Amino acid sequence: QVQLVESGGGSVQAGGTLRLSCAHSGYPYSRDCMGWFRQAAGKEREGVAVMNNDGSTTYADSVKGRFTISTDNAKNTLYLQMNNLKPEDTAMYYCAAALWCPIELGPRVTTGDKYWGQGTQVTVSS
């Protein structure tokens, strides 16, 4: 059974920094195709950053240069380093692991082809 557990969310002021972690277990692939997605209140879920099993990464335009996705395979943990946070980054952030590779950012987020964590809330105040 695949389990994804996010942590690291919180409330920060604009310009602040957070690092999200996603501890995963039971993922059947030797190399991960995983990513971070977010959903703000009243909005559809959107892709933030994904990493495929060839090591390639893709970021949403809104977070390029501010967010970094990384993985520690020895710890089975996916990270999202978020710098220079903005109020528009406020959302519930979800970790996802693809049932098959590659994992895509969007434009439309599909949910049935991924395993999902429970989410961690990020709130950025101005």
JSON list of C-alpha atoms in Angstrom, two decimals:
[
{"chain": "A", "resi": 1, "resn": "GLN", "atom": "CA", "xyz": [0.00, 0.00, 0.00]},
{"chain": "A", "resi": 2, "resn": "VAL", "atom": "CA", "xyz": [1.38, 3.38, -1.02]},
{"chain": "A", "resi": 3, "resn": "GLN", "atom": "CA", "xyz": [1.43, 6.01, 1.68]},
{"chain": "A", "resi": 4, "resn": "LEU", "atom": "CA", "xyz": [2.42, 9.66, 1.29]},
{"chain": "A", "resi": 5, "resn": "VAL", "atom": "CA", "xyz": [2.68, 11.92, 4.32]},
{"chain": "A", "resi": 6, "resn": "GLU", "atom": "CA", "xyz": [3.33, 15.64, 3.86]},
{"chain": "A", "resi": 7, "resn": "SER", "atom": "CA", "xyz": [4.73, 17.96, 6.51]},
{"chain": "A", "resi": 8, "resn": "GLY", "atom": "CA", "xyz": [6.34, 21.36, 6.79]},
{"chain": "A", "resi": 9, "resn": "GLY", "atom": "CA", "xyz": [3.45, 23.65, 6.01]},
{"chain": "A", "resi": 10, "resn": "GLY", "atom": "CA", "xyz": [2.64, 26.69, 8.11]},
{"chain": "A", "resi": 11, "resn": "SER", "atom": "CA", "xyz": [2.00, 30.39, 8.18]},
{"chain": "A", "resi": 12, "resn": "VAL", "atom": "CA", "xyz": [4.66, 32.83, 7.04]},
{"chain": "A", "resi": 13, "resn": "GLN", "atom": "CA", "xyz": [4.90, 36.42, 5.92]},
{"chain": "A", "resi": 14, "resn": "ALA", "atom": "CA", "xyz": [5.54, 37.37, 2.32]},
{"chain": "A", "resi": 15, "resn": "GLY", "atom": "CA", "xyz": [9.18, 36.86, 1.45]},
{"chain": "A", "resi": 16, "resn": "GLY", "atom": "CA", "xyz": [9.49, 34.00, 3.89]},
{"chain": "A", "resi": 17, "resn": "THR", "atom": "CA", "xyz": [10.67, 30.44, 3.39]},
{"chain": "A", "resi": 18, "resn": "LEU", "atom": "CA", "xyz": [9.22, 26.99, 3.98]},
{"chain": "A", "resi": 19, "resn": "ARG", "atom": "CA", "xyz": [10.36, 23.48, 3.11]},
{"chain": "A", "resi": 20, "resn": "LEU", "atom": "CA", "xyz": [7.74, 20.85, 2.55]},
{"chain": "A", "resi": 21, "resn": "SER", "atom": "CA", "xyz": [8.55, 17.16, 2.98]},
{"chain": "A", "resi": 22, "resn": "CYS", "atom": "CA", "xyz": [6.73, 14.10, 1.70]},
{"chain": "A", "resi": 23, "resn": "ALA", "atom": "CA", "xyz": [7.67, 10.81, 3.27]},
{"chain": "A", "resi": 24, "resn": "HIS", "atom": "CA", "xyz": [6.52, 7.95, 1.07]},
{"chain": "A", "resi": 25, "resn": "SER", "atom": "CA", "xyz": [6.40, 4.18, 1.42]},
{"chain": "A", "resi": 26, "resn": "GLY", "atom": "CA", "xyz": [5.20, 1.30, -0.69]},
{"chain": "A", "resi": 27, "resn": "TYR", "atom": "CA", "xyz": [5.84, 3.10, -3.97]},
{"chain": "A", "resi": 28, "resn": "PRO", "atom": "CA", "xyz": [6.42, 0.30, -6.45]},
{"chain": "A", "resi": 29, "resn": "TYR", "atom": "CA", "xyz": [8.94, 2.01, -8.71]},
{"chain": "A", "resi": 30, "resn": "SER", "atom": "CA", "xyz": [12.66, 1.92, -8.26]},
{"chain": "A", "resi": 31, "resn": "ARG", "atom": "CA", "xyz": [12.88, 5.49, -9.49]},
{"chain": "A", "resi": 32, "resn": "ASP", "atom": "CA", "xyz": [10.23, 8.01, -8.60]},
{"chain": "A", "resi": 33, "resn": "CYS", "atom": "CA", "xyz": [7.91, 10.05, -10.74]},
{"chain": "A", "resi": 34, "resn": "MET", "atom": "CA", "xyz": [6.54, 12.40, -8.17]},
{"chain": "A", "resi": 35, "resn": "GLY", "atom": "CA", "xyz": [5.46, 15.96, -7.74]},
{"chain": "A", "resi": 36, "resn": "TRP", "atom": "CA", "xyz": [3.83, 18.73, -5.76]},
{"chain": "A", "resi": 37, "resn": "PHE", "atom": "CA", "xyz": [0.43, 20.15, -6.50]},
{"chain": "A", "resi": 38, "resn": "ARG", "atom": "CA", "xyz": [-1.64, 22.79, -4.73]},
{"chain": "A", "resi": 39, "resn": "GLN", "atom": "CA", "xyz": [-5.22, 23.86, -4.41]},
{"chain": "A", "resi": 40, "resn": "ALA", "atom": "CA", "xyz": [-6.31, 27.25, -3.19]},
{"chain": "A", "resi": 41, "resn": "ALA", "atom": "CA", "xyz": [-9.77, 27.81, -1.76]},
{"chain": "A", "resi": 42, "resn": "GLY", "atom": "CA", "xyz": [-12.34, 27.94, -4.54]},
{"chain": "A", "resi": 43, "resn": "LYS", "atom": "CA", "xyz": [-9.83, 27.04, -7.24]},
{"chain": "A", "resi": 44, "resn": "GLU", "atom": "CA", "xyz": [-8.88, 23.92, -9.13]},
{"chain": "A", "resi": 45, "resn": "ARG", "atom": "CA", "xyz": [-5.84, 21.89, -8.21]},
{"chain": "A", "resi": 46, "resn": "GLU", "atom": "CA", "xyz": [-2.75, 22.98, -10.11]},
{"chain": "A", "resi": 47, "resn": "GLY", "atom": "CA", "xyz": [0.71, 21.59, -10.67]},
{"chain": "A", "resi": 48, "resn": "VAL", "atom": "CA", "xyz": [3.61, 23.23, -8.87]},
{"chain": "A", "resi": 49, "resn": "ALA", "atom": "CA", "xyz": [6.66, 21.07, -9.59]},
{"chain": "A", "resi": 50, "resn": "VAL", "atom": "CA", "xyz": [7.32, 17.53, -10.79]},
{"chain": "A", "resi": 51, "resn": "MET", "atom": "CA", "xyz": [10.34, 15.28, -10.99]},
{"chain": "A", "resi": 52, "resn": "ASN", "atom": "CA", "xyz": [10.58, 12.32, -13.33]},
{"chain": "A", "resi": 53, "resn": "ASN", "atom": "CA", "xyz": [12.64, 9.19, -13.10]},
{"chain": "A", "resi": 54, "resn": "ASP", "atom": "CA", "xyz": [15.31, 10.58, -15.41]},
{"chain": "A", "resi": 55, "resn": "GLY", "atom": "CA", "xyz": [15.94, 13.36, -12.94]},
{"chain": "A", "resi": 56, "resn": "SER", "atom": "CA", "xyz": [14.27, 16.03, -15.04]},
{"chain": "A", "resi": 57, "resn": "THR", "atom": "CA", "xyz": [12.17, 18.66, -13.28]},
{"chain": "A", "resi": 58, "resn": "THR", "atom": "CA", "xyz": [9.38, 20.94, -14.44]},
{"chain": "A", "resi": 59, "resn": "TYR", "atom": "CA", "xyz": [7.99, 23.96, -12.63]},
{"chain": "A", "resi": 60, "resn": "ALA", "atom": "CA", "xyz": [4.92, 26.08, -12.97]},
{"chain": "A", "resi": 61, "resn": "ASP", "atom": "CA", "xyz": [5.79, 29.51, -14.36]},
{"chain": "A", "resi": 62, "resn": "SER", "atom": "CA", "xyz": [4.47, 31.14, -11.19]},
{"chain": "A", "resi": 63, "resn": "VAL", "atom": "CA", "xyz": [7.08, 29.43, -9.01]},
{"chain": "A", "resi": 64, "resn": "LYS", "atom": "CA", "xyz": [10.12, 29.25, -11.29]},
{"chain": "A", "resi": 65, "resn": "GLY", "atom": "CA", "xyz": [13.19, 30.65, -9.61]},
{"chain": "A", "resi": 66, "resn": "ARG", "atom": "CA", "xyz": [11.57, 30.49, -6.17]},
{"chain": "A", "resi": 67, "resn": "PHE", "atom": "CA", "xyz": [10.72, 26.82, -5.59]},
{"chain": "A", "resi": 68, "resn": "THR", "atom": "CA", "xyz": [12.96, 23.78, -5.88]},
{"chain": "A", "resi": 69, "resn": "ILE", "atom": "CA", "xyz": [11.86, 20.15, -5.95]},
{"chain": "A", "resi": 70, "resn": "SER", "atom": "CA", "xyz": [14.29, 17.50, -4.79]},
{"chain": "A", "resi": 71, "resn": "THR", "atom": "CA", "xyz": [14.35, 13.96, -3.52]},
{"chain": "A", "resi": 72, "resn": "ASP", "atom": "CA", "xyz": [16.36, 11.89, -1.09]},
{"chain": "A", "resi": 73, "resn": "ASN", "atom": "CA", "xyz": [15.89, 8.33, -2.29]},
{"chain": "A", "resi": 74, "resn": "ALA", "atom": "CA", "xyz": [17.72, 6.92, 0.70]},
{"chain": "A", "resi": 75, "resn": "LYS", "atom": "CA", "xyz": [15.10, 8.50, 2.96]},
{"chain": "A", "resi": 76, "resn": "ASN", "atom": "CA", "xyz": [12.16, 7.95, 0.58]},
{"chain": "A", "resi": 77, "resn": "THR", "atom": "CA", "xyz": [11.37, 11.62, 0.92]},
{"chain": "A", "resi": 78, "resn": "LEU", "atom": "CA", "xyz": [10.39, 14.28, -1.60]},
{"chain": "A", "resi": 79, "resn": "TYR", "atom": "CA", "xyz": [10.98, 17.93, -0.79]},
{"chain": "A", "resi": 80, "resn": "LEU", "atom": "CA", "xyz": [9.76, 21.31, -1.98]},
{"chain": "A", "resi": 81, "resn": "GLN", "atom": "CA", "xyz": [11.93, 24.24, -0.97]},
{"chain": "A", "resi": 82, "resn": "MET", "atom": "CA", "xyz": [9.88, 27.40, -1.20]},
{"chain": "A", "resi": 83, "resn": "ASN", "atom": "CA", "xyz": [11.64, 30.75, -1.07]},
{"chain": "A", "resi": 84, "resn": "ASN", "atom": "CA", "xyz": [10.36, 34.30, -1.43]},
{"chain": "A", "resi": 85, "resn": "LEU", "atom": "CA", "xyz": [6.82, 33.18, -0.73]},
{"chain": "A", "resi": 86, "resn": "LYS", "atom": "CA", "xyz": [3.95, 35.34, -1.96]},
{"chain": "A", "resi": 87, "resn": "PRO", "atom": "CA", "xyz": [0.35, 35.62, -0.73]},
{"chain": "A", "resi": 88, "resn": "GLU", "atom": "CA", "xyz": [-0.78, 33.95, -3.96]},
{"chain": "A", "resi": 89, "resn": "ASP", "atom": "CA", "xyz": [1.14, 30.83, -2.91]},
{"chain": "A", "resi": 90, "resn": "THR", "atom": "CA", "xyz": [-1.43, 30.27, -0.16]},
{"chain": "A", "resi": 91, "resn": "ALA", "atom": "CA", "xyz": [-2.98, 26.85, -0.72]},
{"chain": "A", "resi": 92, "resn": "MET", "atom": "CA", "xyz": [-3.16, 23.27, 0.43]},
{"chain": "A", "resi": 93, "resn": "TYR", "atom": "CA", "xyz": [-0.10, 21.53, -0.95]},
{"chain": "A", "resi": 94, "resn": "TYR", "atom": "CA", "xyz": [-0.28, 17.88, -1.96]},
{"chain": "A", "resi": 95, "resn": "CYS", "atom": "CA", "xyz": [2.42, 15.39, -2.69]},
{"chain": "A", "resi": 96, "resn": "ALA", "atom": "CA", "xyz": [1.66, 12.93, -5.50]},
{"chain": "A", "resi": 97, "resn": "ALA", "atom": "CA", "xyz": [3.28, 9.80, -6.87]},
{"chain": "A", "resi": 98, "resn": "ALA", "atom": "CA", "xyz": [2.40, 8.70, -10.38]},
{"chain": "A", "resi": 99, "resn": "LEU", "atom": "CA", "xyz": [1.03, 5.25, -11.09]},
{"chain": "A", "resi": 100, "resn": "TRP", "atom": "CA", "xyz": [3.08, 5.37, -14.28]},
{"chain": "A", "resi": 101, "resn": "CYS", "atom": "CA", "xyz": [5.82, 7.61, -15.59]},
{"chain": "A", "resi": 102, "resn": "PRO", "atom": "CA", "xyz": [6.16, 10.29, -16.73]},
{"chain": "A", "resi": 103, "resn": "ILE", "atom": "CA", "xyz": [4.32, 12.55, -14.33]},
{"chain": "A", "resi": 104, "resn": "GLU", "atom": "CA", "xyz": [3.08, 15.78, -15.86]},
{"chain": "A", "resi": 105, "resn": "LEU", "atom": "CA", "xyz": [2.47, 19.19, -14.40]},
{"chain": "A", "resi": 106, "resn": "GLY", "atom": "CA", "xyz": [-0.69, 19.94, -16.32]},
{"chain": "A", "resi": 107, "resn": "PRO", "atom": "CA", "xyz": [-2.31, 21.96, -17.71]},
{"chain": "A", "resi": 108, "resn": "ARG", "atom": "CA", "xyz": [-5.15, 19.91, -16.25]},
{"chain": "A", "resi": 109, "resn": "VAL", "atom": "CA", "xyz": [-4.37, 17.93, -13.12]},
{"chain": "A", "resi": 110, "resn": "THR", "atom": "CA", "xyz": [-5.61, 14.35, -13.26]},
{"chain": "A", "resi": 111, "resn": "THR", "atom": "CA", "xyz": [-6.14, 12.59, -9.97]},
{"chain": "A", "resi": 112, "resn": "GLY", "atom": "CA", "xyz": [-6.95, 8.98, -10.86]},
{"chain": "A", "resi": 113, "resn": "ASP", "atom": "CA", "xyz": [-3.45, 8.24, -12.16]},
{"chain": "A", "resi": 114, "resn": "LYS", "atom": "CA", "xyz": [-1.63, 9.28, -8.99]},
{"chain": "A", "resi": 115, "resn": "TYR", "atom": "CA", "xyz": [-1.35, 8.40, -5.34]},
{"chain": "A", "resi": 116, "resn": "TRP", "atom": "CA", "xyz": [-1.99, 11.43, -3.10]},
{"chain": "A", "resi": 117, "resn": "GLY", "atom": "CA", "xyz": [-1.05, 12.55, 0.38]},
{"chain": "A", "resi": 118, "resn": "GLN", "atom": "CA", "xyz": [-3.44, 14.26, 2.75]},
{"chain": "A", "resi": 119, "resn": "GLY", "atom": "CA", "xyz": [-1.99, 17.71, 2.13]},
{"chain": "A", "resi": 120, "resn": "THR", "atom": "CA", "xyz": [-0.28, 20.39, 4.20]},
{"chain": "A", "resi": 121, "resn": "GLN", "atom": "CA", "xyz": [-1.54, 23.96, 4.44]},
{"chain": "A", "resi": 122, "resn": "VAL", "atom": "CA", "xyz": [0.66, 26.89, 3.44]},
{"chain": "A", "resi": 123, "resn": "THR", "atom": "CA", "xyz": [-0.55, 30.38, 4.31]},
{"chain": "A", "resi": 124, "resn": "VAL", "atom": "CA", "xyz": [1.38, 33.47, 3.26]},
{"chain": "A", "resi": 125, "resn": "SER", "atom": "CA", "xyz": [0.36, 36.84, 4.65]},
{"chain": "A", "resi": 126, "resn": "SER", "atom": "CA", "xyz": [1.21, 40.19, 3.12]}
]
